[in-house]
Amino acid sequence: MSEKILVVDDEKEITDLISLYLRNENYTVHSFYDSLRAYEATQEEDFDLAILDVMMPKMDGFMLCQKIREQHNYPIIMLTAKEEEIDKITGLTLGADDYMTKPFRPLELLARVKAQLRRYKKYNAPASQEDSHIITQGGLMLNSLTHECTLDDEPLSLTPTEFTILYVLCQKKGQVISAEELFHAVWGEEYFSKSNNTITVHIRHIREKMNDSFEDPKYIKTVWGCGYKIEG
């Protein structure tokens, strides 16, 4: 069964172009030009990934992203016509996993869709009896097969990107991991200076969910000029 992808953009030409490329790769596409109708669809359908435009009437992409995150953990890719870093940071803070700035190359978007789906399926595979996929660190427990994460036996709701970052840090507990290493582990792409902001936002979001302070963190610690490490 092919993965189901939600595409939402009030610009019909863009929505139709994205949908065409996705269908050519045998994905099942549900496309909408209206964000409110798209939100209704998220209540009725189980999607594997969403592509959301930021600038839309009635309900913008940020709000739609936030509403999806209240119930679902599948990957979200934001499309923005602005180069401003604040728009990208806002999307990531609200739970988006990736973003692309318009105009974009459809083949690049397709590559990012495939990368996000690979990671999502990897961390949502059927449960296994093997404990080698379970990492424990202090009060943290992460299961890479079921995408479950708990902190002090309480469920921790993480996006696929947040889960990957935390899992990589726990795999190398006590070691300093640079922002470049984390970026490559999550996205598998070339690292640029601006990419550091992406990692910073996700780290901050993970800390907030863990109720871990920036000033005196219990788990994820910043090693200035070097990267991050996890302790617990």
PDB file of C-alpha atoms in Angstrom:
ATOM      1  CA  MET A   1       0.000   0.000   0.000  1.00  0.00           C
ATOM      2  CA  SER A   2       1.451   3.377  -0.992  1.00  0.00           C
ATOM      3  CA  GLU A   3       2.044   6.118   1.540  1.00  0.00           C
ATOM      4  CA  LYS A   4      -0.627   8.795   1.825  1.00  0.00           C
ATOM      5  CA  ILE A   5       0.580  12.378   1.558  1.00  0.00           C
ATOM      6  CA  LEU A   6      -1.335  15.553   2.369  1.00  0.00           C
ATOM      7  CA  VAL A   7      -0.521  18.564   0.158  1.00  0.00           C
ATOM      8  CA  VAL A   8      -1.955  21.974   1.077  1.00  0.00           C
ATOM      9  CA  ASP A   9      -1.318  25.217  -0.823  1.00  0.00           C
ATOM     10  CA  ASP A  10      -3.797  27.889  -1.907  1.00  0.00           C
ATOM     11  CA  GLU A  11      -1.809  28.326  -5.137  1.00  0.00           C
ATOM     12  CA  LYS A  12      -3.441  25.754  -7.411  1.00  0.00           C
ATOM     13  CA  GLU A  13      -0.509  25.534  -9.826  1.00  0.00           C
ATOM     14  CA  ILE A  14       1.929  24.644  -7.055  1.00  0.00           C
ATOM     15  CA  THR A  15      -0.401  22.127  -5.421  1.00  0.00           C
ATOM     16  CA  ASP A  16      -1.095  20.425  -8.740  1.00  0.00           C
ATOM     17  CA  LEU A  17       2.604  20.324  -9.665  1.00  0.00           C
ATOM     18  CA  ILE A  18       3.629  18.760  -6.334  1.00  0.00           C
ATOM     19  CA  SER A  19       0.765  16.280  -6.559  1.00  0.00           C
ATOM     20  CA  LEU A  20       1.800  15.265 -10.090  1.00  0.00           C
ATOM     21  CA  TYR A  21       5.384  14.523  -9.054  1.00  0.00           C
ATOM     22  CA  LEU A  22       4.236  12.565  -6.009  1.00  0.00           C
ATOM     23  CA  ARG A  23       1.702  10.499  -7.936  1.00  0.00           C
ATOM     24  CA  ASN A  24       4.374   9.692 -10.512  1.00  0.00           C
ATOM     25  CA  GLU A  25       6.261   8.066  -7.623  1.00  0.00           C
ATOM     26  CA  ASN A  26       3.111   6.054  -6.755  1.00  0.00           C
ATOM     27  CA  TYR A  27       2.225   7.988  -3.614  1.00  0.00           C
ATOM     28  CA  THR A  28      -1.446   8.453  -2.750  1.00  0.00           C
ATOM     29  CA  VAL A  29      -2.001  12.213  -2.695  1.00  0.00           C
ATOM     30  CA  HIS A  30      -4.782  14.168  -0.977  1.00  0.00           C
ATOM     31  CA  SER A  31      -4.450  17.765  -2.180  1.00  0.00           C
ATOM     32  CA  PHE A  32      -6.299  20.842  -0.943  1.00  0.00           C
ATOM     33  CA  TYR A  33      -6.287  24.538  -1.830  1.00  0.00           C
ATOM     34  CA  ASP A  34      -8.134  25.343   1.409  1.00  0.00           C
ATOM     35  CA  SER A  35      -6.439  24.863   4.793  1.00  0.00           C
ATOM     36  CA  LEU A  36      -9.715  24.407   6.676  1.00  0.00           C
ATOM     37  CA  ARG A  37     -10.781  21.559   4.418  1.00  0.00           C
ATOM     38  CA  ALA A  38      -7.308  20.078   4.777  1.00  0.00           C
ATOM     39  CA  TYR A  39      -7.624  20.190   8.562  1.00  0.00           C
ATOM     40  CA  GLU A  40     -10.931  18.326   8.332  1.00  0.00           C
ATOM     41  CA  ALA A  41      -9.174  15.677   6.248  1.00  0.00           C
ATOM     42  CA  THR A  42      -6.570  15.167   8.978  1.00  0.00           C
ATOM     43  CA  GLN A  43      -9.415  14.232  11.318  1.00  0.00           C
ATOM     44  CA  GLU A  44     -10.720  11.613   8.902  1.00  0.00           C
ATOM     45  CA  GLU A  45      -7.588  10.167   7.277  1.00  0.00           C
ATOM     46  CA  ASP A  46      -4.332   8.702   8.550  1.00  0.00           C
ATOM     47  CA  PHE A  47      -1.532  10.337   6.583  1.00  0.00           C
ATOM     48  CA  ASP A  48       2.139   9.412   6.390  1.00  0.00           C
ATOM     49  CA  LEU A  49       3.428  12.931   5.613  1.00  0.00           C
ATOM     50  CA  ALA A  50       2.124  16.471   5.105  1.00  0.00           C
ATOM     51  CA  ILE A  51       3.396  19.299   2.881  1.00  0.00           C
ATOM     52  CA  LEU A  52       2.007  22.649   4.054  1.00  0.00           C
ATOM     53  CA  ASP A  53       2.310  26.126   2.588  1.00  0.00           C
ATOM     54  CA  VAL A  54       2.853  28.840   5.187  1.00  0.00           C
ATOM     55  CA  MET A  55       0.948  31.761   3.663  1.00  0.00           C
ATOM     56  CA  MET A  56      -2.697  30.711   3.328  1.00  0.00           C
ATOM     57  CA  PRO A  57      -5.977  32.509   4.094  1.00  0.00           C
ATOM     58  CA  LYS A  58      -8.373  31.457   6.887  1.00  0.00           C
ATOM     59  CA  MET A  59      -5.755  29.286   8.617  1.00  0.00           C
ATOM     60  CA  ASP A  60      -2.065  29.662   7.824  1.00  0.00           C
ATOM     61  CA  GLY A  61       0.380  26.785   7.607  1.00  0.00           C
ATOM     62  CA  PHE A  62       1.782  27.442  11.067  1.00  0.00           C
ATOM     63  CA  MET A  63      -1.626  27.010  12.682  1.00  0.00           C
ATOM     64  CA  LEU A  64      -2.389  23.918  10.607  1.00  0.00           C
ATOM     65  CA  CYS A  65       0.982  22.431  11.568  1.00  0.00           C
ATOM     66  CA  GLN A  66       0.273  23.093  15.235  1.00  0.00           C
ATOM     67  CA  LYS A  67      -3.166  21.475  15.024  1.00  0.00           C
ATOM     68  CA  ILE A  68      -1.767  18.397  13.291  1.00  0.00           C
ATOM     69  CA  ARG A  69       0.915  18.055  15.943  1.00  0.00           C
ATOM     70  CA  GLU A  70      -1.735  17.951  18.661  1.00  0.00           C
ATOM     71  CA  GLN A  71      -2.745  14.499  17.405  1.00  0.00           C
ATOM     72  CA  HIS A  72      -0.201  13.144  14.937  1.00  0.00           C
ATOM     73  CA  ASN A  73       3.543  12.550  14.695  1.00  0.00           C
ATOM     74  CA  TYR A  74       3.979  12.012  10.948  1.00  0.00           C
ATOM     75  CA  PRO A  75       6.562  14.247   9.204  1.00  0.00           C
ATOM     76  CA  ILE A  76       5.611  17.768   8.131  1.00  0.00           C
ATOM     77  CA  ILE A  77       7.442  19.763   5.461  1.00  0.00           C
ATOM     78  CA  MET A  78       6.700  23.509   5.332  1.00  0.00           C
ATOM     79  CA  LEU A  79       6.784  25.595   2.151  1.00  0.00           C
ATOM     80  CA  THR A  80       7.571  29.281   2.566  1.00  0.00           C
ATOM     81  CA  ALA A  81       7.929  32.104   0.059  1.00  0.00           C
ATOM     82  CA  LYS A  82      10.052  34.081   2.497  1.00  0.00           C
ATOM     83  CA  GLU A  83      13.776  33.897   3.119  1.00  0.00           C
ATOM     84  CA  GLU A  84      13.410  35.251   6.627  1.00  0.00           C
ATOM     85  CA  GLU A  85      14.955  32.904   9.177  1.00  0.00           C
ATOM     86  CA  ILE A  86      12.177  33.631  11.687  1.00  0.00           C
ATOM     87  CA  ASP A  87       9.599  31.896   9.463  1.00  0.00           C
ATOM     88  CA  LYS A  88      11.692  28.751   9.320  1.00  0.00           C
ATOM     89  CA  ILE A  89      12.340  28.815  13.065  1.00  0.00           C
ATOM     90  CA  THR A  90       8.627  29.312  13.762  1.00  0.00           C
ATOM     91  CA  GLY A  91       7.728  26.282  11.667  1.00  0.00           C
ATOM     92  CA  LEU A  92      10.311  24.076  13.349  1.00  0.00           C
ATOM     93  CA  THR A  93       9.254  25.270  16.788  1.00  0.00           C
ATOM     94  CA  LEU A  94       5.637  24.309  16.051  1.00  0.00           C
ATOM     95  CA  GLY A  95       6.703  20.795  15.122  1.00  0.00           C
ATOM     96  CA  ALA A  96       7.662  20.850  11.440  1.00  0.00           C
ATOM     97  CA  ASP A  97      10.460  18.474  10.417  1.00  0.00           C
ATOM     98  CA  ASP A  98      11.778  20.312   7.361  1.00  0.00           C
ATOM     99  CA  TYR A  99      11.140  23.367   5.197  1.00  0.00           C
ATOM    100  CA  MET A 100      11.726  24.532   1.640  1.00  0.00           C
ATOM    101  CA  THR A 101      11.754  28.067   0.300  1.00  0.00           C
ATOM    102  CA  LYS A 102       9.824  28.917  -2.872  1.00  0.00           C
ATOM    103  CA  PRO A 103      10.661  28.700  -5.674  1.00  0.00           C
ATOM    104  CA  PHE A 104      11.937  25.158  -5.219  1.00  0.00           C
ATOM    105  CA  ARG A 105      12.897  22.299  -7.496  1.00  0.00           C
ATOM    106  CA  PRO A 106      10.214  19.574  -7.444  1.00  0.00           C
ATOM    107  CA  LEU A 107      12.856  16.842  -7.547  1.00  0.00           C
ATOM    108  CA  GLU A 108      14.521  18.263  -4.431  1.00  0.00           C
ATOM    109  CA  LEU A 109      11.180  18.309  -2.622  1.00  0.00           C
ATOM    110  CA  LEU A 110      10.612  14.723  -3.730  1.00  0.00           C
ATOM    111  CA  ALA A 111      13.998  13.706  -2.330  1.00  0.00           C
ATOM    112  CA  ARG A 112      13.154  15.279   1.017  1.00  0.00           C
ATOM    113  CA  VAL A 113       9.777  13.549   1.082  1.00  0.00           C
ATOM    114  CA  LYS A 114      11.483  10.194   0.551  1.00  0.00           C
ATOM    115  CA  ALA A 115      14.069  10.910   3.256  1.00  0.00           C
ATOM    116  CA  GLN A 116      11.389  11.878   5.785  1.00  0.00           C
ATOM    117  CA  LEU A 117       9.277   8.814   4.986  1.00  0.00           C
ATOM    118  CA  ARG A 118      12.271   6.475   5.306  1.00  0.00           C
ATOM    119  CA  ARG A 119      13.009   7.807   8.770  1.00  0.00           C
ATOM    120  CA  TYR A 120       9.349   7.786   9.799  1.00  0.00           C
ATOM    121  CA  LYS A 121       8.867   4.168   8.702  1.00  0.00           C
ATOM    122  CA  LYS A 122      12.104   3.133  10.374  1.00  0.00           C
ATOM    123  CA  TYR A 123      10.955   4.459  13.731  1.00  0.00           C
ATOM    124  CA  ASN A 124       7.397   3.173  13.358  1.00  0.00           C
ATOM    125  CA  ALA A 125       8.145  -0.390  12.347  1.00  0.00           C
ATOM    126  CA  PRO A 126       6.328  -3.269  14.111  1.00  0.00           C
ATOM    127  CA  ALA A 127       7.600  -4.022  17.578  1.00  0.00           C
ATOM    128  CA  SER A 128      10.363  -6.559  17.946  1.00  0.00           C
ATOM    129  CA  GLN A 129      11.414  -8.784  20.800  1.00  0.00           C
ATOM    130  CA  GLU A 130      14.999  -7.626  20.406  1.00  0.00           C
ATOM    131  CA  ASP A 131      16.122  -5.210  23.089  1.00  0.00           C
ATOM    132  CA  SER A 132      18.999  -3.922  20.948  1.00  0.00           C
ATOM    133  CA  HIS A 133      16.680  -1.233  19.579  1.00  0.00           C
ATOM    134  CA  ILE A 134      15.953   0.135  23.034  1.00  0.00           C
ATOM    135  CA  ILE A 135      18.179   2.796  24.554  1.00  0.00           C
ATOM    136  CA  THR A 136      17.937   3.845  28.181  1.00  0.00           C
ATOM    137  CA  GLN A 137      19.705   6.864  29.608  1.00  0.00           C
ATOM    138  CA  GLY A 138      18.902   8.008  33.116  1.00  0.00           C
ATOM    139  CA  GLY A 139      15.108   8.320  33.144  1.00  0.00           C
ATOM    140  CA  LEU A 140      14.914   8.226  29.329  1.00  0.00           C
ATOM    141  CA  MET A 141      13.830   5.232  27.241  1.00  0.00           C
ATOM    142  CA  LEU A 142      13.765   5.281  23.437  1.00  0.00           C
ATOM    143  CA  ASN A 143      12.620   2.424  21.208  1.00  0.00           C
ATOM    144  CA  SER A 144      13.722   2.925  17.605  1.00  0.00           C
ATOM    145  CA  LEU A 145      11.284   0.312  16.295  1.00  0.00           C
ATOM    146  CA  THR A 146       8.094   1.573  17.897  1.00  0.00           C
ATOM    147  CA  HIS A 147       9.121   5.261  18.028  1.00  0.00           C
ATOM    148  CA  GLU A 148       8.221   5.260  21.713  1.00  0.00           C
ATOM    149  CA  CYS A 149       9.970   7.597  24.101  1.00  0.00           C
ATOM    150  CA  THR A 150       9.348   7.889  27.813  1.00  0.00           C
ATOM    151  CA  LEU A 151      10.853  10.080  30.498  1.00  0.00           C
ATOM    152  CA  ASP A 152      10.540   8.784  34.046  1.00  0.00           C
ATOM    153  CA  ASP A 153       7.934   6.307  32.715  1.00  0.00           C
ATOM    154  CA  GLU A 154       5.815   9.126  31.266  1.00  0.00           C
ATOM    155  CA  PRO A 155       5.253   9.208  27.469  1.00  0.00           C
ATOM    156  CA  LEU A 156       7.204  11.922  25.647  1.00  0.00           C
ATOM    157  CA  SER A 157       5.578  13.039  22.394  1.00  0.00           C
ATOM    158  CA  LEU A 158       8.327  13.729  19.856  1.00  0.00           C
ATOM    159  CA  THR A 159       8.245  14.456  16.135  1.00  0.00           C
ATOM    160  CA  PRO A 160      10.274  12.057  13.944  1.00  0.00           C
ATOM    161  CA  THR A 161      13.056  14.657  13.687  1.00  0.00           C
ATOM    162  CA  GLU A 162      13.135  15.277  17.432  1.00  0.00           C
ATOM    163  CA  PHE A 163      13.200  11.538  18.071  1.00  0.00           C
ATOM    164  CA  THR A 164      16.126  11.065  15.677  1.00  0.00           C
ATOM    165  CA  ILE A 165      18.166  13.841  17.285  1.00  0.00           C
ATOM    166  CA  LEU A 166      17.564  12.487  20.780  1.00  0.00           C
ATOM    167  CA  TYR A 167      18.261   8.917  19.674  1.00  0.00           C
ATOM    168  CA  VAL A 168      21.589   9.891  18.064  1.00  0.00           C
ATOM    169  CA  LEU A 169      22.640  11.769  21.210  1.00  0.00           C
ATOM    170  CA  CYS A 170      21.693   8.804  23.419  1.00  0.00           C
ATOM    171  CA  GLN A 171      23.545   6.374  21.158  1.00  0.00           C
ATOM    172  CA  LYS A 172      26.709   8.355  21.826  1.00  0.00           C
ATOM    173  CA  LYS A 173      25.950   9.325  25.410  1.00  0.00           C
ATOM    174  CA  GLY A 174      28.678  11.310  27.049  1.00  0.00           C
ATOM    175  CA  GLN A 175      30.258  12.189  23.701  1.00  0.00           C
ATOM    176  CA  VAL A 176      30.081  15.650  22.167  1.00  0.00           C
ATOM    177  CA  ILE A 177      28.201  15.600  18.845  1.00  0.00           C
ATOM    178  CA  SER A 178      28.636  18.637  16.602  1.00  0.00           C
ATOM    179  CA  ALA A 179      25.673  20.386  14.989  1.00  0.00           C
ATOM    180  CA  GLU A 180      27.098  19.290  11.637  1.00  0.00           C
ATOM    181  CA  GLU A 181      27.082  15.612  12.679  1.00  0.00           C
ATOM    182  CA  LEU A 182      23.531  15.884  13.962  1.00  0.00           C
ATOM    183  CA  PHE A 183      22.339  17.635  10.817  1.00  0.00           C
ATOM    184  CA  HIS A 184      23.866  14.976   8.597  1.00  0.00           C
ATOM    185  CA  ALA A 185      22.444  12.149  10.746  1.00  0.00           C
ATOM    186  CA  VAL A 186      18.930  13.599  10.531  1.00  0.00           C
ATOM    187  CA  TRP A 187      18.759  15.022   7.010  1.00  0.00           C
ATOM    188  CA  GLY A 188      21.668  13.339   5.247  1.00  0.00           C
ATOM    189  CA  GLU A 189      22.418  16.593   3.439  1.00  0.00           C
ATOM    190  CA  GLU A 190      25.311  19.003   3.107  1.00  0.00           C
ATOM    191  CA  TYR A 191      25.668  21.218   6.158  1.00  0.00           C
ATOM    192  CA  PHE A 192      25.608  25.001   5.842  1.00  0.00           C
ATOM    193  CA  SER A 193      26.160  27.649   8.513  1.00  0.00           C
ATOM    194  CA  LYS A 194      22.422  28.431   8.665  1.00  0.00           C
ATOM    195  CA  SER A 195      21.726  24.760   9.392  1.00  0.00           C
ATOM    196  CA  ASN A 196      22.965  25.330  12.930  1.00  0.00           C
ATOM    197  CA  ASN A 197      19.817  27.356  13.644  1.00  0.00           C
ATOM    198  CA  THR A 198      17.721  24.376  12.588  1.00  0.00           C
ATOM    199  CA  ILE A 199      19.459  22.091  15.081  1.00  0.00           C
ATOM    200  CA  THR A 200      19.311  24.750  17.803  1.00  0.00           C
ATOM    201  CA  VAL A 201      15.539  25.111  17.444  1.00  0.00           C
ATOM    202  CA  HIS A 202      14.954  21.362  17.579  1.00  0.00           C
ATOM    203  CA  ILE A 203      17.217  20.992  20.632  1.00  0.00           C
ATOM    204  CA  ARG A 204      15.316  23.787  22.374  1.00  0.00           C
ATOM    205  CA  HIS A 205      12.003  22.141  21.534  1.00  0.00           C
ATOM    206  CA  ILE A 206      13.170  18.773  22.905  1.00  0.00           C
ATOM    207  CA  ARG A 207      14.333  20.433  26.121  1.00  0.00           C
ATOM    208  CA  GLU A 208      10.963  22.123  26.533  1.00  0.00           C
ATOM    209  CA  LYS A 209       9.149  18.811  26.172  1.00  0.00           C
ATOM    210  CA  MET A 210      11.494  17.261  28.725  1.00  0.00           C
ATOM    211  CA  ASN A 211      11.077  20.245  31.077  1.00  0.00           C
ATOM    212  CA  ASP A 212      14.860  20.559  30.924  1.00  0.00           C
ATOM    213  CA  SER A 213      16.273  24.035  31.511  1.00  0.00           C
ATOM    214  CA  PHE A 214      18.636  25.816  29.149  1.00  0.00           C
ATOM    215  CA  GLU A 215      20.665  27.365  31.981  1.00  0.00           C
ATOM    216  CA  ASP A 216      21.219  24.153  33.951  1.00  0.00           C
ATOM    217  CA  PRO A 217      20.171  21.201  31.764  1.00  0.00           C
ATOM    218  CA  LYS A 218      19.919  17.753  33.280  1.00  0.00           C
ATOM    219  CA  TYR A 219      20.054  15.900  29.979  1.00  0.00           C
ATOM    220  CA  ILE A 220      21.072  17.710  26.777  1.00  0.00           C
ATOM    221  CA  LYS A 221      24.063  19.917  27.455  1.00  0.00           C
ATOM    222  CA  THR A 222      25.560  22.503  25.125  1.00  0.00           C
ATOM    223  CA  VAL A 223      29.334  22.409  24.781  1.00  0.00           C
ATOM    224  CA  TRP A 224      30.007  25.890  23.416  1.00  0.00           C
ATOM    225  CA  GLY A 225      31.897  25.906  20.150  1.00  0.00           C
ATOM    226  CA  CYS A 226      31.729  22.116  19.880  1.00  0.00           C
ATOM    227  CA  GLY A 227      28.169  20.785  19.906  1.00  0.00           C
ATOM    228  CA  TYR A 228      25.882  18.842  22.228  1.00  0.00           C
ATOM    229  CA  LYS A 229      26.042  15.832  24.489  1.00  0.00           C
ATOM    230  CA  ILE A 230      23.503  14.035  26.602  1.00  0.00           C
ATOM    231  CA  GLU A 231      23.929  13.026  30.190  1.00  0.00           C
ATOM    232  CA  GLY A 232      21.537  11.668  32.744  1.00  0.00           C
TER     233      GLY A 232
END
